[in-house]
mmCIF file of C-alpha atoms and ligand atoms in Angstrom:
data_model
loop_
_atom_site.group_PDB
_atom_site.id
_atom_site.type_symbol
_atom_site.label_atom_id
_atom_site.label_comp_id
_atom_site.label_asym_id
_atom_site.label_seq_id
_atom_site.Cartn_x
_atom_site.Cartn_y
_atom_site.Cartn_z
ATOM 1 C CA MET A 871 0.000 0.000 0.000
ATOM 2 C CA ALA A 872 1.285 3.463 -0.822
ATOM 3 C CA ALA A 873 2.113 5.667 2.131
ATOM 4 C CA GLU A 874 0.378 9.004 2.058
ATOM 5 C CA GLN A 875 2.659 11.835 3.020
ATOM 6 C CA ARG A 876 1.871 15.471 3.434
ATOM 7 C CA ILE A 877 4.417 18.247 2.986
ATOM 8 C CA GLU A 878 3.966 21.271 5.198
ATOM 9 C CA ILE A 879 5.316 24.572 3.965
ATOM 10 C CA LEU A 880 6.130 27.046 6.665
ATOM 11 C CA HIS A 881 5.522 30.662 5.739
ATOM 12 C CA HIS A 882 4.639 33.858 7.497
ATOM 13 C CA ARG A 883 1.963 36.209 6.354
ATOM 14 C CA HIS A 884 2.486 39.801 7.506
ATOM 15 C CA GLY A 885 -0.627 41.988 7.281
ATOM 16 C CA SER A 886 1.322 45.024 6.121
ATOM 17 C CA TRP A 887 4.831 46.293 5.466
ATOM 18 C CA ASP A 888 4.689 48.075 8.825
ATOM 19 C CA ASP A 889 4.933 44.696 10.524
ATOM 20 C CA LEU A 890 8.370 44.084 9.015
ATOM 21 C CA PRO A 891 11.799 45.084 10.301
ATOM 22 C CA ALA A 892 13.160 48.205 8.572
ATOM 23 C CA THR A 893 15.731 46.210 6.554
ATOM 24 C CA ASP A 894 13.000 44.052 5.002
ATOM 25 C CA ARG A 895 10.838 47.092 4.243
ATOM 26 C CA ASP A 896 13.848 48.700 2.614
ATOM 27 C CA LEU A 897 14.477 45.633 0.454
ATOM 28 C CA LEU A 898 10.861 45.678 -0.706
ATOM 29 C CA GLU A 899 11.155 49.395 -1.517
ATOM 30 C CA HIS A 900 14.155 48.569 -3.694
ATOM 31 C CA ALA A 901 12.076 45.929 -5.487
ATOM 32 C CA VAL A 902 9.403 48.553 -6.146
ATOM 33 C CA ALA A 903 12.029 50.949 -7.499
ATOM 34 C CA ALA A 904 13.417 48.213 -9.747
ATOM 35 C CA ALA A 905 9.983 47.499 -11.231
ATOM 36 C CA ALA A 906 9.965 51.006 -12.689
ATOM 37 C CA ARG A 907 12.923 49.946 -14.859
ATOM 38 C CA ALA A 908 11.271 46.830 -16.289
ATOM 39 C CA TYR A 909 11.221 46.432 -20.051
ATOM 40 C CA ALA A 910 7.841 44.801 -20.557
ATOM 41 C CA PRO A 911 6.295 46.062 -23.806
ATOM 42 C CA TYR A 912 4.546 42.728 -24.419
ATOM 43 C CA SER A 913 3.029 41.744 -21.079
ATOM 44 C CA HIS A 914 2.941 45.263 -19.588
ATOM 45 C CA PHE A 915 3.589 43.481 -16.287
ATOM 46 C CA HIS A 916 6.396 45.282 -14.479
ATOM 47 C CA VAL A 917 8.175 43.160 -11.891
ATOM 48 C CA GLY A 918 10.909 44.269 -9.514
ATOM 49 C CA ALA A 919 13.279 42.218 -7.407
ATOM 50 C CA ALA A 920 15.929 43.231 -4.899
ATOM 51 C CA LEU A 921 18.328 40.960 -3.122
ATOM 52 C CA LEU A 922 20.538 41.435 -0.124
ATOM 53 C CA THR A 923 24.007 39.916 0.021
ATOM 54 C CA SER A 924 25.927 38.879 3.106
ATOM 55 C CA ASP A 925 28.273 41.844 2.621
ATOM 56 C CA GLY A 926 25.325 44.227 2.883
ATOM 57 C CA ARG A 927 24.891 45.052 -0.791
ATOM 58 C CA ILE A 928 21.480 45.386 -2.426
ATOM 59 C CA VAL A 929 21.211 44.297 -6.062
ATOM 60 C CA GLU A 930 18.087 45.154 -8.041
ATOM 61 C CA GLY A 931 16.594 43.520 -11.111
ATOM 62 C CA SER A 932 13.540 43.883 -13.324
ATOM 63 C CA ASN A 933 11.986 41.762 -16.032
ATOM 64 C CA GLN A 934 13.446 42.287 -19.492
ATOM 65 C CA GLU A 935 11.262 41.016 -22.307
ATOM 66 C CA ASN A 936 11.956 40.155 -25.924
ATOM 67 C CA ALA A 937 9.862 39.938 -29.098
ATOM 68 C CA SER A 938 10.892 36.293 -29.077
ATOM 69 C CA PHE A 939 9.043 35.717 -25.807
ATOM 70 C CA PRO A 940 11.163 32.901 -24.300
ATOM 71 C CA ALA A 941 14.257 35.090 -24.642
ATOM 72 C CA GLY A 942 12.888 37.405 -21.956
ATOM 73 C CA ILE A 943 14.047 37.098 -18.366
ATOM 74 C CA CYS A 944 12.268 37.596 -15.059
ATOM 75 C CA ALA A 945 13.183 40.207 -12.474
ATOM 76 C CA GLU A 946 14.403 37.635 -9.945
ATOM 77 C CA ARG A 947 16.901 36.034 -12.317
ATOM 78 C CA THR A 948 18.075 39.412 -13.591
ATOM 79 C CA ALA A 949 18.997 40.355 -10.011
ATOM 80 C CA LEU A 950 20.403 36.918 -9.168
ATOM 81 C CA HIS A 951 22.683 36.689 -12.186
ATOM 82 C CA ALA A 952 23.807 40.297 -11.888
ATOM 83 C CA ALA A 953 24.805 39.697 -8.267
ATOM 84 C CA MET A 954 26.559 36.382 -8.863
ATOM 85 C CA SER A 955 28.400 37.377 -12.012
ATOM 86 C CA ASP A 956 29.707 40.448 -10.198
ATOM 87 C CA ARG A 957 30.718 38.647 -6.980
ATOM 88 C CA PRO A 958 30.730 34.852 -7.397
ATOM 89 C CA GLU A 959 31.661 34.335 -3.755
ATOM 90 C CA ALA A 960 28.677 36.318 -2.472
ATOM 91 C CA HIS A 961 25.962 34.823 -0.326
ATOM 92 C CA ILE A 962 22.425 35.988 -0.847
ATOM 93 C CA THR A 963 20.541 36.284 2.396
ATOM 94 C CA ALA A 964 17.171 37.512 1.115
ATOM 95 C CA ILE A 965 15.280 38.431 -2.036
ATOM 96 C CA ALA A 966 12.204 40.646 -2.246
ATOM 97 C CA VAL A 967 9.740 40.669 -5.140
ATOM 98 C CA ALA A 968 7.127 43.314 -5.853
ATOM 99 C CA VAL A 969 4.750 44.196 -8.674
ATOM 100 C CA PRO A 970 3.373 47.662 -7.883
ATOM 101 C CA GLN A 971 0.653 47.452 -10.546
ATOM 102 C CA ALA A 972 -0.692 44.158 -9.188
ATOM 103 C CA GLY A 973 -2.593 45.819 -6.368
ATOM 104 C CA PRO A 974 -2.801 45.189 -2.651
ATOM 105 C CA ASP A 975 -4.709 41.900 -2.565
ATOM 106 C CA ARG A 976 -2.178 39.209 -3.242
ATOM 107 C CA PRO A 977 1.630 39.244 -3.479
ATOM 108 C CA VAL A 978 3.085 37.944 -6.748
ATOM 109 C CA ALA A 979 5.095 34.735 -6.444
ATOM 110 C CA PRO A 980 8.244 33.813 -8.396
ATOM 111 C CA CYS A 981 7.738 31.564 -11.423
ATOM 112 C CA GLY A 982 8.986 27.993 -11.530
ATOM 113 C CA ILE A 983 12.157 28.780 -13.485
ATOM 114 C CA CYS A 984 13.122 31.470 -10.960
ATOM 115 C CA ARG A 985 12.491 29.066 -8.082
ATOM 116 C CA GLN A 986 14.831 26.598 -9.772
ATOM 117 C CA ALA A 987 17.479 29.282 -10.352
ATOM 118 C CA LEU A 988 17.274 30.551 -6.773
ATOM 119 C CA LEU A 989 17.459 26.997 -5.455
ATOM 120 C CA GLU A 990 20.697 26.450 -7.377
ATOM 121 C CA GLN A 991 22.161 29.451 -5.556
ATOM 122 C CA GLU A 992 20.878 28.205 -2.220
ATOM 123 C CA ARG A 993 22.664 24.897 -2.781
ATOM 124 C CA ARG A 994 25.792 26.687 -4.020
ATOM 125 C CA GLN A 995 26.076 28.871 -0.944
ATOM 126 C CA ALA A 996 24.818 26.169 1.439
ATOM 127 C CA ALA A 997 22.682 28.718 3.263
ATOM 128 C CA PRO A 998 19.030 29.632 2.931
ATOM 129 C CA ILE A 999 17.744 32.572 0.922
ATOM 130 C CA ARG A 1000 14.809 34.241 2.624
ATOM 131 C CA LEU A 1001 12.022 35.275 0.302
ATOM 132 C CA LEU A 1002 9.729 38.276 0.698
ATOM 133 C CA MET A 1003 6.747 38.578 -1.637
ATOM 134 C CA GLY A 1004 5.147 41.926 -1.062
ATOM 135 C CA ALA A 1005 1.888 43.362 -2.321
ATOM 136 C CA VAL A 1006 2.242 47.130 -2.365
ATOM 137 C CA ASN A 1007 0.042 48.564 0.405
ATOM 138 C CA GLY A 1008 -0.884 45.001 1.233
ATOM 139 C CA PRO A 1009 0.327 41.796 2.819
ATOM 140 C CA VAL A 1010 3.786 40.262 2.668
ATOM 141 C CA ILE A 1011 4.442 36.552 2.519
ATOM 142 C CA GLU A 1012 7.786 35.563 3.968
ATOM 143 C CA MET A 1013 9.465 32.212 3.478
ATOM 144 C CA ARG A 1014 12.647 31.221 5.232
ATOM 145 C CA SER A 1015 14.070 29.293 2.300
ATOM 146 C CA VAL A 1016 13.601 28.967 -1.451
ATOM 147 C CA ALA A 1017 13.657 25.183 -1.003
ATOM 148 C CA ASP A 1018 10.262 25.486 0.684
ATOM 149 C CA LEU A 1019 8.861 26.871 -2.566
ATOM 150 C CA LEU A 1020 10.062 23.952 -4.622
ATOM 151 C CA PRO A 1021 9.422 20.564 -3.058
ATOM 152 C CA PHE A 1022 10.657 17.458 -4.894
ATOM 153 C CA SER A 1023 13.191 19.657 -6.629
ATOM 154 C CA PHE A 1024 15.849 18.667 -9.106
ATOM 155 C CA ASP A 1025 19.377 19.663 -8.186
ATOM 156 C CA GLY A 1026 22.997 18.826 -8.882
ATOM 157 C CA SER A 1027 23.004 15.855 -6.527
ATOM 158 C CA PHE A 1028 21.143 13.848 -9.193
ATOM 159 C CA LEU A 1029 24.056 14.380 -11.563
ATOM 160 C CA GLU A 1030 26.637 12.905 -9.182
ATOM 161 C CA ARG A 1031 27.647 9.316 -9.628
HETATM 162 N N1 THU B 1817 7.787 37.780 -14.333
HETATM 163 C C1 THU B 1817 8.800 38.109 -13.488
HETATM 164 O O1 THU B 1817 9.665 38.930 -13.812
HETATM 165 N N2 THU B 1817 8.831 37.527 -12.272
HETATM 166 C C2 THU B 1817 7.858 36.724 -11.781
HETATM 167 O O2 THU B 1817 7.966 36.286 -10.654
HETATM 168 C C3 THU B 1817 6.683 36.385 -12.606
HETATM 169 C C4 THU B 1817 6.778 36.800 -14.021
HETATM 170 C C5 THU B 1817 7.721 38.454 -15.641
HETATM 171 C C6 THU B 1817 8.023 37.609 -16.849
HETATM 172 C C7 THU B 1817 7.317 38.378 -17.939
HETATM 173 O O3 THU B 1817 8.163 39.427 -18.379
HETATM 174 C C8 THU B 1817 6.129 39.003 -17.229
HETATM 175 O O4 THU B 1817 6.420 38.971 -15.840
HETATM 176 C C9 THU B 1817 4.808 38.304 -17.472
HETATM 177 O O5 THU B 1817 4.911 36.941 -17.239
#
């Protein structure tokens, strides 16, 4: 008989940005600022991301689209790759994502490819990346690790033999 197993995903839901420590609010503000620099002429959906590194730097990213749609890149991976190509030894402690136009009801969550890309970095640095998804003037969902967003994930350990 198959064993039924349930996976619990721990996350915190903050009612408003005021409930966050100033450093987290600041990171979300940087994500909002980054969204204003999105290049999204096709979807008109402007996403901003901002990440914090262990040496205290904030790196921003926004989605950059292309007429050949799959060639576009999300805000989260723009920020991630900018940070890691600049300082390969960096550790990312947190990433914030915001879509100002999306309204205050529901924070926008990273897509599957970005979850996979962030998980690779989490494995690489062997330390969790905290995730803040913030609706502007609305709630914030906080997760302590990207791994929580991607259960049954594929990673480099499958390629070892
Ligand atoms: N997008 C992001 O930048 N991040 C997300 O978390 C979700 C989706 C972008 C990709 C595309 O440019 C646009 O939003 C619509 O999917």
